[in-house]
mmCIF file of N, CA and C in Angstrom:
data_model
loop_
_atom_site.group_PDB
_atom_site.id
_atom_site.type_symbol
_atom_site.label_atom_id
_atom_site.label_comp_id
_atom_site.label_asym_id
_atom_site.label_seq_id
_atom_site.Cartn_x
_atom_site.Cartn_y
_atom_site.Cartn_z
ATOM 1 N N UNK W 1 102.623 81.346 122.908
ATOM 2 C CA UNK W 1 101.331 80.967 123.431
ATOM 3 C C UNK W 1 100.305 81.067 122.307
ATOM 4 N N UNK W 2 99.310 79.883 121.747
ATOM 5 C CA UNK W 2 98.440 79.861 120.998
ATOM 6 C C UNK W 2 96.988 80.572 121.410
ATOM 7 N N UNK W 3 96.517 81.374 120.969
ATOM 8 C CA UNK W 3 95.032 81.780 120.969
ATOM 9 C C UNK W 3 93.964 80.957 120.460
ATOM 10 N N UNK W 4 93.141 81.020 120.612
ATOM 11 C CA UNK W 4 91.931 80.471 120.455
ATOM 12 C C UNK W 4 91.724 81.595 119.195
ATOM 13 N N UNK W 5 90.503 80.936 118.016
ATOM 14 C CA UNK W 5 90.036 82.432 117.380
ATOM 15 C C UNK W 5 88.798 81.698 116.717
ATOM 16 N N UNK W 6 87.301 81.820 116.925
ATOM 17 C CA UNK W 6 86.562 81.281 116.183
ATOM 18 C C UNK W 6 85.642 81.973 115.095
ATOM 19 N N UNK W 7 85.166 81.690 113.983
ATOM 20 C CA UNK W 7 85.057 81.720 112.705
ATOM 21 C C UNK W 7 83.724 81.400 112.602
ATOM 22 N N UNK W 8 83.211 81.974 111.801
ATOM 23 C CA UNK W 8 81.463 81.852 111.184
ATOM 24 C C UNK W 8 81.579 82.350 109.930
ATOM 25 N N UNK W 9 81.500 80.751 109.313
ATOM 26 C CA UNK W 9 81.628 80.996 108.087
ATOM 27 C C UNK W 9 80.608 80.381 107.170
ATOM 28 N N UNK W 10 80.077 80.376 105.634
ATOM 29 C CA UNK W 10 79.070 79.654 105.307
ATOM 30 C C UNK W 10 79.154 78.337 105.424
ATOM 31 N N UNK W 11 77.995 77.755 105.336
ATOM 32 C CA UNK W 11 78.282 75.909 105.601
ATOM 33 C C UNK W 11 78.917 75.729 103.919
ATOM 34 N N UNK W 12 78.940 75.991 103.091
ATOM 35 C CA UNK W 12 79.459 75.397 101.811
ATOM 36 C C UNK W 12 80.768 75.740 102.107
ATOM 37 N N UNK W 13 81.297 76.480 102.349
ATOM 38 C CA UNK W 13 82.817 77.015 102.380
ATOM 39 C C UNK W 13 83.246 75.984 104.044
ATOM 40 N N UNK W 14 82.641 75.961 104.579
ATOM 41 C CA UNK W 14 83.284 74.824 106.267
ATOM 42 C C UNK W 14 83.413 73.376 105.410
ATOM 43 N N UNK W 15 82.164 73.265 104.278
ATOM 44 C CA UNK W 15 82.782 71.760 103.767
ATOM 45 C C UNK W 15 83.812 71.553 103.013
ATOM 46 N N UNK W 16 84.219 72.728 101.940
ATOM 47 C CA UNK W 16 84.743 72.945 100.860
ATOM 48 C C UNK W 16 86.424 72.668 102.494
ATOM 49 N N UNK W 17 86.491 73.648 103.487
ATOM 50 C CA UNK W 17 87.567 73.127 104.196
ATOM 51 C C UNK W 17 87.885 71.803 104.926
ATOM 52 N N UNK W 18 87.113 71.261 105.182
ATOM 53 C CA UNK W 18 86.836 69.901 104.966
ATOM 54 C C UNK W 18 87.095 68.899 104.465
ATOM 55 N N UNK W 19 86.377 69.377 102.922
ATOM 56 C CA UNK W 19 87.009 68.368 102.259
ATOM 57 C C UNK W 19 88.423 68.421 101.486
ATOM 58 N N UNK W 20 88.744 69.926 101.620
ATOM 59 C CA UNK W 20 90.649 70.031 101.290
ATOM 60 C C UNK W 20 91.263 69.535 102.422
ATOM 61 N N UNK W 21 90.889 69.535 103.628
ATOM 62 C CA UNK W 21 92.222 69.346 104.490
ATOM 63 C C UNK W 21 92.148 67.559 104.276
ATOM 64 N N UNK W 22 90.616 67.048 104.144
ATOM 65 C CA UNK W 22 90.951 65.435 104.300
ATOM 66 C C UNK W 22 91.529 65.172 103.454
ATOM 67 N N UNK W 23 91.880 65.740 101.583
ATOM 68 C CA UNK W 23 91.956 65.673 101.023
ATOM 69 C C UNK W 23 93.742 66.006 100.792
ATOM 70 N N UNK W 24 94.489 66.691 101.698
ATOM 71 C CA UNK W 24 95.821 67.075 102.116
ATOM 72 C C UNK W 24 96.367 66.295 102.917
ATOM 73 N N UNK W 25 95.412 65.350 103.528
ATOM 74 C CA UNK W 25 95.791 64.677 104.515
ATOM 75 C C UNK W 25 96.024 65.443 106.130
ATOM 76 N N UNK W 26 95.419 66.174 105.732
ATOM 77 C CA UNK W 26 95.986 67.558 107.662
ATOM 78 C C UNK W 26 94.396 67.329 107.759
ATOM 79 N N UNK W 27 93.969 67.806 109.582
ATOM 80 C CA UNK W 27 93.069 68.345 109.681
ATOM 81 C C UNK W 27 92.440 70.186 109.637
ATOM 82 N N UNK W 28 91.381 70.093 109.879
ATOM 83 C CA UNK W 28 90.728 71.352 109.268
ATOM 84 C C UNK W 28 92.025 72.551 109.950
ATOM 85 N N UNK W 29 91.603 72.686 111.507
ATOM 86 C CA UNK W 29 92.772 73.370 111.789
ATOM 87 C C UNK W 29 93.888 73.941 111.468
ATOM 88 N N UNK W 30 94.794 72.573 111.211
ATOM 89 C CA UNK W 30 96.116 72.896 110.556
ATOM 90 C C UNK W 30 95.936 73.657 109.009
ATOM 91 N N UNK W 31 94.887 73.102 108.429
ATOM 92 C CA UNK W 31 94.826 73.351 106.757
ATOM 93 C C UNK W 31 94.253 74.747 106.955
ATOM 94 N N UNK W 32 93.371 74.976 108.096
ATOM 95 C CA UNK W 32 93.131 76.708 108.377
ATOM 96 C C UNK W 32 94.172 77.757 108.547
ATOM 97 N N UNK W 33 95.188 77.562 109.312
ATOM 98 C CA UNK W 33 96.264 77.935 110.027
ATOM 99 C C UNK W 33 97.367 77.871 108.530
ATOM 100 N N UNK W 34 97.578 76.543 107.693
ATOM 101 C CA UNK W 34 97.978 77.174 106.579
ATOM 102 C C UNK W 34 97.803 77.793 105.873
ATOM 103 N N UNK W 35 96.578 78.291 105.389
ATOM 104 C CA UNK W 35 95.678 79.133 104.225
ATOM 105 C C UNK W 35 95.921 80.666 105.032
ATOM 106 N N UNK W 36 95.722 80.481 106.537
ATOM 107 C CA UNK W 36 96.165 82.289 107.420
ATOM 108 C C UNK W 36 97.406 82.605 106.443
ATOM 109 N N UNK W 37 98.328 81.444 107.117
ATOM 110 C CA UNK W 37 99.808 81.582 107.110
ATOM 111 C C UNK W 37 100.118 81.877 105.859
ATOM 112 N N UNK W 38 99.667 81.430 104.628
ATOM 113 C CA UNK W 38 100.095 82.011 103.324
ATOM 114 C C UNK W 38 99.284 83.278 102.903
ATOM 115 N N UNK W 39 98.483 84.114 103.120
ATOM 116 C CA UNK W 39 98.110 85.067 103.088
ATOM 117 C C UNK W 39 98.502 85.858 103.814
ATOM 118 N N UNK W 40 98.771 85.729 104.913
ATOM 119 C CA UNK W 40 99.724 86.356 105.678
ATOM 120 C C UNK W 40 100.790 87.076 104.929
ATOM 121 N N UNK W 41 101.962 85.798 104.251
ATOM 122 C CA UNK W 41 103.251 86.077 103.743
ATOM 123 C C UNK W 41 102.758 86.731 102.301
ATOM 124 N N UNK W 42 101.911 86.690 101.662
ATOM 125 C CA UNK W 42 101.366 87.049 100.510
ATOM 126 C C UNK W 42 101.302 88.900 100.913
ATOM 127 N N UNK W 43 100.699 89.205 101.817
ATOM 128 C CA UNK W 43 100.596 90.557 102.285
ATOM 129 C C UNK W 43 101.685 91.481 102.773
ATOM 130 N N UNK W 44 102.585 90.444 103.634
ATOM 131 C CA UNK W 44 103.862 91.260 103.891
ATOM 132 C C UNK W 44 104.862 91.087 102.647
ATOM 133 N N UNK W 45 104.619 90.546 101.355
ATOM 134 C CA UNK W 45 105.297 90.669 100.426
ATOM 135 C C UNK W 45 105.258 91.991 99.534
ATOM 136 N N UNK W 46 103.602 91.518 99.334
ATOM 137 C CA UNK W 46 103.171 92.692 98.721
ATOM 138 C C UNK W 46 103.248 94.168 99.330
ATOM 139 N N UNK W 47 103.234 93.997 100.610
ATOM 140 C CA UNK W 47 103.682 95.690 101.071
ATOM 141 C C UNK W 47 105.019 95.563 101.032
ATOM 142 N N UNK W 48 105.925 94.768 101.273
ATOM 143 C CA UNK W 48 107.479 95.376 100.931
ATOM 144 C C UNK W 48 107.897 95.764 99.966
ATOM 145 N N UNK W 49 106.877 95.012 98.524
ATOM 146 C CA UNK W 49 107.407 95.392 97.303
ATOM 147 C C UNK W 49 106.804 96.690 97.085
ATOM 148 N N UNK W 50 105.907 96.841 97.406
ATOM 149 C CA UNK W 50 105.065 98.350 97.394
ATOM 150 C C UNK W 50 106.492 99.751 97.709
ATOM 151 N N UNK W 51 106.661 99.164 98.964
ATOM 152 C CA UNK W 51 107.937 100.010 99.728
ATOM 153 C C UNK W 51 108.304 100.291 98.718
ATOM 154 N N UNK W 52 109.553 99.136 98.485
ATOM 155 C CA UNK W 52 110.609 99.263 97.476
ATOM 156 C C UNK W 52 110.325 100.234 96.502
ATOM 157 N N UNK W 53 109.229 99.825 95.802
ATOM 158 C CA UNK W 53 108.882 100.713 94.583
ATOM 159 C C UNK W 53 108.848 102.194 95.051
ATOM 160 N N UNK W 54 107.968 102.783 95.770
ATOM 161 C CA UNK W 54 108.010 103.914 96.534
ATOM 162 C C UNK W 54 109.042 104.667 96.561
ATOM 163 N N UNK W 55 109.893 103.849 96.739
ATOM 164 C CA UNK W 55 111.498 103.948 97.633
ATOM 165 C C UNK W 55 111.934 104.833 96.225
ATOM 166 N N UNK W 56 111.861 103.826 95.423
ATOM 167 C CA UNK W 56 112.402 103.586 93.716
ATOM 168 C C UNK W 56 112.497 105.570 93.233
ATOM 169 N N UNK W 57 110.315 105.528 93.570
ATOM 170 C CA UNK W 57 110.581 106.304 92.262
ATOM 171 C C UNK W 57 110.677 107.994 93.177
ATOM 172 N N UNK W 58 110.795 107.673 94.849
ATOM 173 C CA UNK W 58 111.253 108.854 95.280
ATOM 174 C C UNK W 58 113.217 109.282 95.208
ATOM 175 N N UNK W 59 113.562 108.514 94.704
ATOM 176 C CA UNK W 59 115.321 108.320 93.783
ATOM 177 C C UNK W 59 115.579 107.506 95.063
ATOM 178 N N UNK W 60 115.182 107.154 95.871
ATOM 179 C CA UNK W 60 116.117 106.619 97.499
ATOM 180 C C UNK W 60 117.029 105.561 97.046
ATOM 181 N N UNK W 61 116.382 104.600 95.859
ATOM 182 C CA UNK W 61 117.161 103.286 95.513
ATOM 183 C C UNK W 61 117.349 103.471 94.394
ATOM 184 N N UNK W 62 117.831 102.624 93.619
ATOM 185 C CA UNK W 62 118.207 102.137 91.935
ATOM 186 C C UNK W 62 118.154 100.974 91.654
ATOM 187 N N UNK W 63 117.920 100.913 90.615
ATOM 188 C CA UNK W 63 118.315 99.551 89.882
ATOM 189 C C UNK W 63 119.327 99.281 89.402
ATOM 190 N N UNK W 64 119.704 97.785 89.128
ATOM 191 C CA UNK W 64 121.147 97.927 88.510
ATOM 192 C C UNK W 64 120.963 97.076 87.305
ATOM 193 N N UNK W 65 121.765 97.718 86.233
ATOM 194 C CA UNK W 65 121.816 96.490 85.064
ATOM 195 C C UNK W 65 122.196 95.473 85.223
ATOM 196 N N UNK W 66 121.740 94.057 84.180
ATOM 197 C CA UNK W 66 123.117 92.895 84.372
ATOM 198 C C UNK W 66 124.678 92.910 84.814
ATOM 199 N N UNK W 67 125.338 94.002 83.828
ATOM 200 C CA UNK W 67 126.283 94.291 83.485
ATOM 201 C C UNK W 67 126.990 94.761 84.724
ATOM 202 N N UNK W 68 126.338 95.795 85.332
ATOM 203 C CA UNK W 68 126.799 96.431 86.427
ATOM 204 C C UNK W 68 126.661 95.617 87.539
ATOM 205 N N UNK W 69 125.926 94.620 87.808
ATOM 206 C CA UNK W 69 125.904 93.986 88.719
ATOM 207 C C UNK W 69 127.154 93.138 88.701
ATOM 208 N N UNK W 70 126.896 92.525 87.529
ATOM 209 C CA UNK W 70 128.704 91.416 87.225
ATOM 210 C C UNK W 70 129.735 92.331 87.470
ATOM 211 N N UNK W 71 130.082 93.909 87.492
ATOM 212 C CA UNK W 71 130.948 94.048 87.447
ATOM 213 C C UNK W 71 131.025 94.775 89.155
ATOM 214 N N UNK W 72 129.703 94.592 89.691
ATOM 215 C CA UNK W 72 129.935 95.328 91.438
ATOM 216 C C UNK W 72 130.636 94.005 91.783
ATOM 217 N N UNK W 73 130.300 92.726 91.500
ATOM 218 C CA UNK W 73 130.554 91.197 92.421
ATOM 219 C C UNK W 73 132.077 90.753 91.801
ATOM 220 N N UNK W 74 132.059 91.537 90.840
ATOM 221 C CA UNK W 74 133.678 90.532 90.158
ATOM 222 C C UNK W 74 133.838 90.004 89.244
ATOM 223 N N UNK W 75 132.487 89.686 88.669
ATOM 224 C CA UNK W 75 131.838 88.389 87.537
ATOM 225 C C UNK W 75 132.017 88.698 85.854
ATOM 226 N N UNK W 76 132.769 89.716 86.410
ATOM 227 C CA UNK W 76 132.631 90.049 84.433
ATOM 228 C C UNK W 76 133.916 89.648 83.770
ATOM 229 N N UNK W 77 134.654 89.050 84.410
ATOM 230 C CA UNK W 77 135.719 88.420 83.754
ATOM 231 C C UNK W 77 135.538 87.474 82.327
#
């Protein structure tokens, strides 16, 4: 189910979307809903990699060399 969500934003920045979405060929909407949508994934990236690291330097994970990797998969033949 879609929500409604409305926005007050400056008039230079409503044209500036405007004139990218005519300019993408989408309307404002969709070109809004993409710009969410990649900031969105931009944020849950950046906190997973955050994790990871976390993870890293409390010892939970490791890294692996080239070498060791070719030789966990088989590849070092």
């Amino acid at each position: 189910m879609n929500k409604r969500v409305t926005l007050e934003m400056p008039e230079e920045m409503h044209r500036l979307v405007l004139q990218y979405a005519e300019e993408s060929g989408t309307d404002p909407n969709a070109y809004m809903l993409d710009i969410i949508e990649e900031r969105l994934e931009d944020a849950y990236f950046l906190r997973r990699a955050q994790e990871v690291l976390e993870a890293r330097a409390r010892g939970e994970s490791r890294t692996y060399t080239w070498e060791e990797m070719e030789r966990e998969l088989g590849l070092d033949d």
